[in-house]
mmCIF file of C-alpha atoms in Angstrom:
data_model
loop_
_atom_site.group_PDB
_atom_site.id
_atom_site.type_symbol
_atom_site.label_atom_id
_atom_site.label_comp_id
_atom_site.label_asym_id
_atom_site.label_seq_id
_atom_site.Cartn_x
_atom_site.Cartn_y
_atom_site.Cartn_z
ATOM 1 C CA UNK A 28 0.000 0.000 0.000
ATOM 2 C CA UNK A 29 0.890 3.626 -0.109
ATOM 3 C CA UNK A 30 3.592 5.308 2.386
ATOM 4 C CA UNK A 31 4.132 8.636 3.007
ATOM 5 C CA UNK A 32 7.102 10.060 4.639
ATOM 6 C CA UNK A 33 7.027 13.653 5.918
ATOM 7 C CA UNK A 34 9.857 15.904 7.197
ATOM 8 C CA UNK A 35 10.526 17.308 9.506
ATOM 9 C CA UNK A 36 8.794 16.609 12.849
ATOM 10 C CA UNK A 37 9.145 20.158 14.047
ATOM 11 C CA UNK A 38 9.627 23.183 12.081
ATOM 12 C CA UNK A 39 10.515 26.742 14.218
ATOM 13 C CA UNK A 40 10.286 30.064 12.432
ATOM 14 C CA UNK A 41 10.866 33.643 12.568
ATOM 15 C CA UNK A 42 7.490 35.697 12.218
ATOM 16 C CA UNK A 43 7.725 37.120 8.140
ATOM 17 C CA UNK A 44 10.332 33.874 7.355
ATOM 18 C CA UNK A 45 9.307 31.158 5.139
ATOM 19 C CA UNK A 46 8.191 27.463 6.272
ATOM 20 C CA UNK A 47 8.621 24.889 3.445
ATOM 21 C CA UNK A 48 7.253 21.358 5.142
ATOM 22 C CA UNK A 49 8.228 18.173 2.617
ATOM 23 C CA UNK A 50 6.470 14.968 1.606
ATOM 24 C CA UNK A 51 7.586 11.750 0.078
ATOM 25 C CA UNK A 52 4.967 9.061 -1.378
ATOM 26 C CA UNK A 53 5.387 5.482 -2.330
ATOM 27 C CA UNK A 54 2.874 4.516 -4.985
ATOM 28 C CA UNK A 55 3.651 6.428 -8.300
ATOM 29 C CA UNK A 56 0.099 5.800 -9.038
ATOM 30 C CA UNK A 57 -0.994 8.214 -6.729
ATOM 31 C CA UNK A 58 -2.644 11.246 -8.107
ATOM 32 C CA UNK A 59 -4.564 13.850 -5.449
ATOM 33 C CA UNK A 60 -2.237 15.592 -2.245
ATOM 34 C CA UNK A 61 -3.860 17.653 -0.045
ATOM 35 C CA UNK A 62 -2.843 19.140 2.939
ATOM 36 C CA UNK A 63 -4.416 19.397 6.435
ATOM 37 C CA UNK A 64 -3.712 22.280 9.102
ATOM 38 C CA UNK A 65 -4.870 20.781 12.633
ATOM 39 C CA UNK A 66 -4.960 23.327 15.171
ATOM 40 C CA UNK A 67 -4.492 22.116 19.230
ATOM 41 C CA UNK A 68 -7.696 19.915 20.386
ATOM 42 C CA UNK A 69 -9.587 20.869 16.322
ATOM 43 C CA UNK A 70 -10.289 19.104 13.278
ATOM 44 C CA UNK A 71 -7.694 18.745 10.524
ATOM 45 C CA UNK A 72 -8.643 21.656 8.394
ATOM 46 C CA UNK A 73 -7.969 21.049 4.161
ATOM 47 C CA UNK A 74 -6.009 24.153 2.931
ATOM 48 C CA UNK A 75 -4.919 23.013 -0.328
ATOM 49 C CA UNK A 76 -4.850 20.349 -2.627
ATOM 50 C CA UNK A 77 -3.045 19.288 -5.704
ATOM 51 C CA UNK A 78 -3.677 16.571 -8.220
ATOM 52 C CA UNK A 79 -0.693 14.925 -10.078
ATOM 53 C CA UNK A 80 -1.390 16.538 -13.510
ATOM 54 C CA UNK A 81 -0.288 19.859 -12.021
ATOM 55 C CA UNK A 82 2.567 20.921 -10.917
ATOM 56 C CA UNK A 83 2.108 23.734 -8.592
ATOM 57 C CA UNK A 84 -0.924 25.484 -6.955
ATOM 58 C CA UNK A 85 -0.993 28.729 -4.931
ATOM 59 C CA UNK A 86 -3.608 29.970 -2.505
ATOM 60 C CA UNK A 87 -2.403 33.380 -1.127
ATOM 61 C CA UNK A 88 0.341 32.798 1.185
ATOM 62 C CA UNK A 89 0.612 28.748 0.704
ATOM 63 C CA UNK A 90 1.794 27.240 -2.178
ATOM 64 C CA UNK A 91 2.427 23.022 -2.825
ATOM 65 C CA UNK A 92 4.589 22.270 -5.432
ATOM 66 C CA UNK A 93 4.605 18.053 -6.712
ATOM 67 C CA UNK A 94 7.456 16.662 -8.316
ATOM 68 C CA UNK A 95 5.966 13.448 -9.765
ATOM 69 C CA UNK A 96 9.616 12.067 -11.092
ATOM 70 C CA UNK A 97 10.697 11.975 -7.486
ATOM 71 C CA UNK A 98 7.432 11.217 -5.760
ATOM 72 C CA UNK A 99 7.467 14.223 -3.603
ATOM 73 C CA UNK A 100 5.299 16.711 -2.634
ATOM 74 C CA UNK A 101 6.059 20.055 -0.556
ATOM 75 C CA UNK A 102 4.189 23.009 1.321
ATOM 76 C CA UNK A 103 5.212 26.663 1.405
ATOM 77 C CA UNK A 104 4.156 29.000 3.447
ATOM 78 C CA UNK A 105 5.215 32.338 2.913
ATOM 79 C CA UNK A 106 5.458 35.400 5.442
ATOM 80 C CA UNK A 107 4.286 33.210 8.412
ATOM 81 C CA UNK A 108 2.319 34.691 11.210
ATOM 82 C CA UNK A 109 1.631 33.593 15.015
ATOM 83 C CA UNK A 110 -1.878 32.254 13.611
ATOM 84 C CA UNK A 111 -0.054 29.666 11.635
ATOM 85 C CA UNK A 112 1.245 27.663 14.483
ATOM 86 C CA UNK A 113 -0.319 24.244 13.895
ATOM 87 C CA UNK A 114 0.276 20.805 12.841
ATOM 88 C CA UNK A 115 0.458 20.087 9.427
ATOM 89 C CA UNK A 116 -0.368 16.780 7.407
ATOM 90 C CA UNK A 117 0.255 15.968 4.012
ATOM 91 C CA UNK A 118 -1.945 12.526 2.191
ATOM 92 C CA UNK A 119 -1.745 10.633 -0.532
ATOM 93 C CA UNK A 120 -4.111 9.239 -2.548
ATOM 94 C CA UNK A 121 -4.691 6.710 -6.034
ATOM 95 C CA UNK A 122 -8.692 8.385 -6.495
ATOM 96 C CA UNK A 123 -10.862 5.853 -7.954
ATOM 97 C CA UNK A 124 -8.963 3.683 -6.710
ATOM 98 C CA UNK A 125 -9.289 2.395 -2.961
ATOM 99 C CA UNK A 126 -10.299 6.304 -2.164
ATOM 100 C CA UNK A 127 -7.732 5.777 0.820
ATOM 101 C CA UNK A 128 -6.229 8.669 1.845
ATOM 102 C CA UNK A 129 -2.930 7.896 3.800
ATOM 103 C CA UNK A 130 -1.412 10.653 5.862
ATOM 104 C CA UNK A 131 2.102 11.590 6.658
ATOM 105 C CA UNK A 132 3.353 11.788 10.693
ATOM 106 C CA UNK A 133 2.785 16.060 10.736
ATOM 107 C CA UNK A 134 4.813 18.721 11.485
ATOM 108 C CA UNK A 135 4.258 20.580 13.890
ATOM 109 C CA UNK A 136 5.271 24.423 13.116
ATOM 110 C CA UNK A 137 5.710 27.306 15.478
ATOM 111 C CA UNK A 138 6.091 30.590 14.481
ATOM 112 C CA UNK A 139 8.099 32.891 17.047
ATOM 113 C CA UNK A 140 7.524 36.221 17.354
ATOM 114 C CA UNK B 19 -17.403 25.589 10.904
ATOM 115 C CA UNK B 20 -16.807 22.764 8.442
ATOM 116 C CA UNK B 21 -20.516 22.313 8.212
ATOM 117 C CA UNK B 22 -19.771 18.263 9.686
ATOM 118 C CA UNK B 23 -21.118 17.359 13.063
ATOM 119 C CA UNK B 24 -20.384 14.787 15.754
ATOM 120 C CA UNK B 25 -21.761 13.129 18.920
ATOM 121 C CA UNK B 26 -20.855 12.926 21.656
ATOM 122 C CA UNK B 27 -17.884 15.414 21.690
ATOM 123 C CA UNK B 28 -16.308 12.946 24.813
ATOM 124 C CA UNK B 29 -16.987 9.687 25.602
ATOM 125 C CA UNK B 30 -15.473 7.394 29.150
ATOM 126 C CA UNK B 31 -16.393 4.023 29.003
ATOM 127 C CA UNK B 32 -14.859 0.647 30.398
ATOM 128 C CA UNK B 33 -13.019 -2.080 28.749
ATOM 129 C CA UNK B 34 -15.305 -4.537 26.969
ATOM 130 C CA UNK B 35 -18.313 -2.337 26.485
ATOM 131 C CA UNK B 36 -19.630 -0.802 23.463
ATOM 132 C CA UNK B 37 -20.077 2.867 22.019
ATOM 133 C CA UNK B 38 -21.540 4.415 18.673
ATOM 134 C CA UNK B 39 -20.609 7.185 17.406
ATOM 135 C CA UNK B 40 -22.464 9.703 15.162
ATOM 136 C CA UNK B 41 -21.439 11.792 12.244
ATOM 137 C CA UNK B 42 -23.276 14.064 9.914
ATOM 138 C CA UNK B 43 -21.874 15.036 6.751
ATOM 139 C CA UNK B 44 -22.159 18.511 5.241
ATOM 140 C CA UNK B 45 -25.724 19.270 3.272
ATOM 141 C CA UNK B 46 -25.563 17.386 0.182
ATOM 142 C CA UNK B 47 -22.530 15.761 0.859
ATOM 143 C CA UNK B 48 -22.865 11.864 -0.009
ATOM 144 C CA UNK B 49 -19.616 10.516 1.388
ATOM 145 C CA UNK B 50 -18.624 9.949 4.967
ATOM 146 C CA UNK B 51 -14.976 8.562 6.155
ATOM 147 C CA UNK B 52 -13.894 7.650 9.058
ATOM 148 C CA UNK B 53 -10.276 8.254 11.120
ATOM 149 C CA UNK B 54 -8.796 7.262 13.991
ATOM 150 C CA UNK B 55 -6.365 9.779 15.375
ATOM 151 C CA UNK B 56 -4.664 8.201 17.960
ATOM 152 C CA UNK B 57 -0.610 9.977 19.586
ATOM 153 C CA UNK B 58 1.312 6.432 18.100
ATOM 154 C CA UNK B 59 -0.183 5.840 14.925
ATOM 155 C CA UNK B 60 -1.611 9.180 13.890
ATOM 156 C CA UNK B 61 -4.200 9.724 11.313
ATOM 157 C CA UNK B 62 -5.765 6.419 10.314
ATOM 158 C CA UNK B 63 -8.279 5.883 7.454
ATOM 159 C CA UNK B 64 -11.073 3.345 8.777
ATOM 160 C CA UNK B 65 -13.827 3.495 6.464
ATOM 161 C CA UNK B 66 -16.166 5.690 3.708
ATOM 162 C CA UNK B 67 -19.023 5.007 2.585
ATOM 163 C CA UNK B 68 -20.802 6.572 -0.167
ATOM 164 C CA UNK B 69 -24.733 7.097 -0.382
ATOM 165 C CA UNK B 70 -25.103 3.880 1.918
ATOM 166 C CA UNK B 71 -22.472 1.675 0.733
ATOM 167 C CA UNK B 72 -19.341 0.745 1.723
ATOM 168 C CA UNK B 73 -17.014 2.295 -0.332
ATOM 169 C CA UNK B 74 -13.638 1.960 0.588
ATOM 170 C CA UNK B 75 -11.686 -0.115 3.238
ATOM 171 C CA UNK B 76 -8.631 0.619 5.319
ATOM 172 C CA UNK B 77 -7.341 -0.475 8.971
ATOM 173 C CA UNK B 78 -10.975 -0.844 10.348
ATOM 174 C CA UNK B 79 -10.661 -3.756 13.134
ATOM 175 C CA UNK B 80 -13.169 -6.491 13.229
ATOM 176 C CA UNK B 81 -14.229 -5.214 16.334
ATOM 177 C CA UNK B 82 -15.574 -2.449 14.949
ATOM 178 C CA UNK B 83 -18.520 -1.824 12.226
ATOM 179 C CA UNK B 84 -20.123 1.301 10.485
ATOM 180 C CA UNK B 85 -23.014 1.907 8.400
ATOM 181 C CA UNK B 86 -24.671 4.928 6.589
ATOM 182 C CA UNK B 87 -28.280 5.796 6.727
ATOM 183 C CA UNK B 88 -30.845 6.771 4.002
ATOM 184 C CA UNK B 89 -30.492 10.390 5.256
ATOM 185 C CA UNK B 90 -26.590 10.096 5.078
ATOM 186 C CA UNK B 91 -25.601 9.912 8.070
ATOM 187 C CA UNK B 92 -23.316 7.808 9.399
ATOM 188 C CA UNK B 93 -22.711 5.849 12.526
ATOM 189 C CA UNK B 94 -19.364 4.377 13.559
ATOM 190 C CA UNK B 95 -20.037 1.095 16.543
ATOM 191 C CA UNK B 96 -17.179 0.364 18.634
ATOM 192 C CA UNK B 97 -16.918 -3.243 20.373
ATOM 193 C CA UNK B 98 -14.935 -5.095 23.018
ATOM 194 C CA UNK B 99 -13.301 -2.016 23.794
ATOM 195 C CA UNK B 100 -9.608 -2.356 24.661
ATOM 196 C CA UNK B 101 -7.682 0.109 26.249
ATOM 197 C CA UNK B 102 -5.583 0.964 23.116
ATOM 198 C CA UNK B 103 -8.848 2.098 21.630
ATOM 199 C CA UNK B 104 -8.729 5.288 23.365
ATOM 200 C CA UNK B 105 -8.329 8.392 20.492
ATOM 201 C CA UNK B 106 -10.053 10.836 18.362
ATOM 202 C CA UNK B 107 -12.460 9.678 16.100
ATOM 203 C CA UNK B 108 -12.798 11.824 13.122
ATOM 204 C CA UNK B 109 -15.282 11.542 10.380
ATOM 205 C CA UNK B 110 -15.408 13.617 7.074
ATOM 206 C CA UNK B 111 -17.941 14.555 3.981
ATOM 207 C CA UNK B 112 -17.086 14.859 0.577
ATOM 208 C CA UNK B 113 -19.630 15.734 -2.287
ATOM 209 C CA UNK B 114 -17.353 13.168 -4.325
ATOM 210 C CA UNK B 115 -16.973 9.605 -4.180
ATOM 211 C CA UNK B 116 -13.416 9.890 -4.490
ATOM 212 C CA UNK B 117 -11.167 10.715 -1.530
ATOM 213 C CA UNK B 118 -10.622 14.232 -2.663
ATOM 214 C CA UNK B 119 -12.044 17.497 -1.478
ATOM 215 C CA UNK B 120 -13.302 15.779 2.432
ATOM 216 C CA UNK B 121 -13.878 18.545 5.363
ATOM 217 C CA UNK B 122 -13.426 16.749 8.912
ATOM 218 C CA UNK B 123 -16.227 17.136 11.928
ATOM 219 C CA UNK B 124 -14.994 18.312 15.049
ATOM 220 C CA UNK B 125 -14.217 14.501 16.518
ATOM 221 C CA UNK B 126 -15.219 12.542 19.105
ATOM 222 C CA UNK B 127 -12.268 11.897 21.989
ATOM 223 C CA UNK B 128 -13.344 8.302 23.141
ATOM 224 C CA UNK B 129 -11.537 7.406 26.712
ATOM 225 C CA UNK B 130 -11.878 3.333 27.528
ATOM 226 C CA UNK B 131 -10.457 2.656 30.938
#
């Protein structure tokens, strides 16, 4: 089945610096990445999504680039702010087939003021 | 507000009892998963089902069962509780039958002592 790696564990930043969080998959069949924020004691919240025929997606300050060769997936966030302090997941998933999605461990980012 | 709901919000029960727990998906949402969020093996896909069938399949124990109802919702049953089943249950709706585009319910922390 599918495995996703994701690095690193922890992630501390500089209020205004960048956070880039990355992901590794296992099944080159997969084809749809999102991304889940999951705030202390919430839900996991979906803040973008990708599907392998693209190759990078922005949403104001977050951006996920997929590099399909090297089965990896990564997660910028630009000018970070306090409010961004969270852990972050990235899935994988084949669609159509299983509809599984398998997460990565998180990160957990802090941004410091 | 992901537009997802879930009962009971907590839940303490003993060792070799039985729980259910309720989801319901978004308005006209016709898939509901199912994860278990637990600190060891983080986010694990259980189940989705898809305008009352059973869609897809991942680490779902034997022990437990789920079903979906004619007005979508969803119910997940826990049985023989063991003390290793103590975690966050998650569910999420999707419009799709895929496993793209799925907004997460607030959870339900289950405690089995």
């Amino acid at each position: 089945g599918e495995n996703v790696e994701q690095h690193p564990s922890t992630l501390s930043v500089q209020e205004g610096d960048s956070a880039v969080i990355k992901c590794t998959y296992s099944d080159s069949a997969s084809n749809y990445f999102p991304w889940y924020k999951q705030e202390l004691g919430k839900r996991p919240q979906l803040i973008i999504d990708i599907r392998s025929n693209v190759g990078e997606k922005k949403d104001q300050r977050i951006a996920v680039t997929l590099n399909k060769t090297a089965k990896h997936f990564s997660l910028h966030i630009t000018e970070t702010q306090p409010e961004d302090s969270a852990v972050y997941f990235c899935a994988a998933s084949l669609t159509g087939g299983g509809n599984k999605l398998t997460f990565g461990t998180g990160t957990q980012l802090k941004v410091e003021l | 507000d992901s537009g997802v709901t879930q009962t009971p919000k907590h839940l303490i029960t003993a060792t070799g009892q039985r729980v259910t727990l309720r989801c319901s998906p978004r308005s006209g949402d016709l898939s509901v998963y199912w994860y278990q969020q637990s600190l060891d093996q983080g986010l694990q896909f259980l189940i989705q089902y898809y305008n009352g069938e059973e869609r897809a399949k991942g680490n779902i124990l034997e022990r437990f069962s789920a079903q979906q109802f004619p007005d979508l919702h969803s119910e997940l049953n826990l049985s023989s509780l063991e003390l290793g089943d103590s975690a966050l249950y998650f569910c999420a709706s999707s419009s799709k039958g895929t496993a793209e585009g799925q907004y997460f319910g607030p959870g339900t922390r289950l405690t089995v002592t």
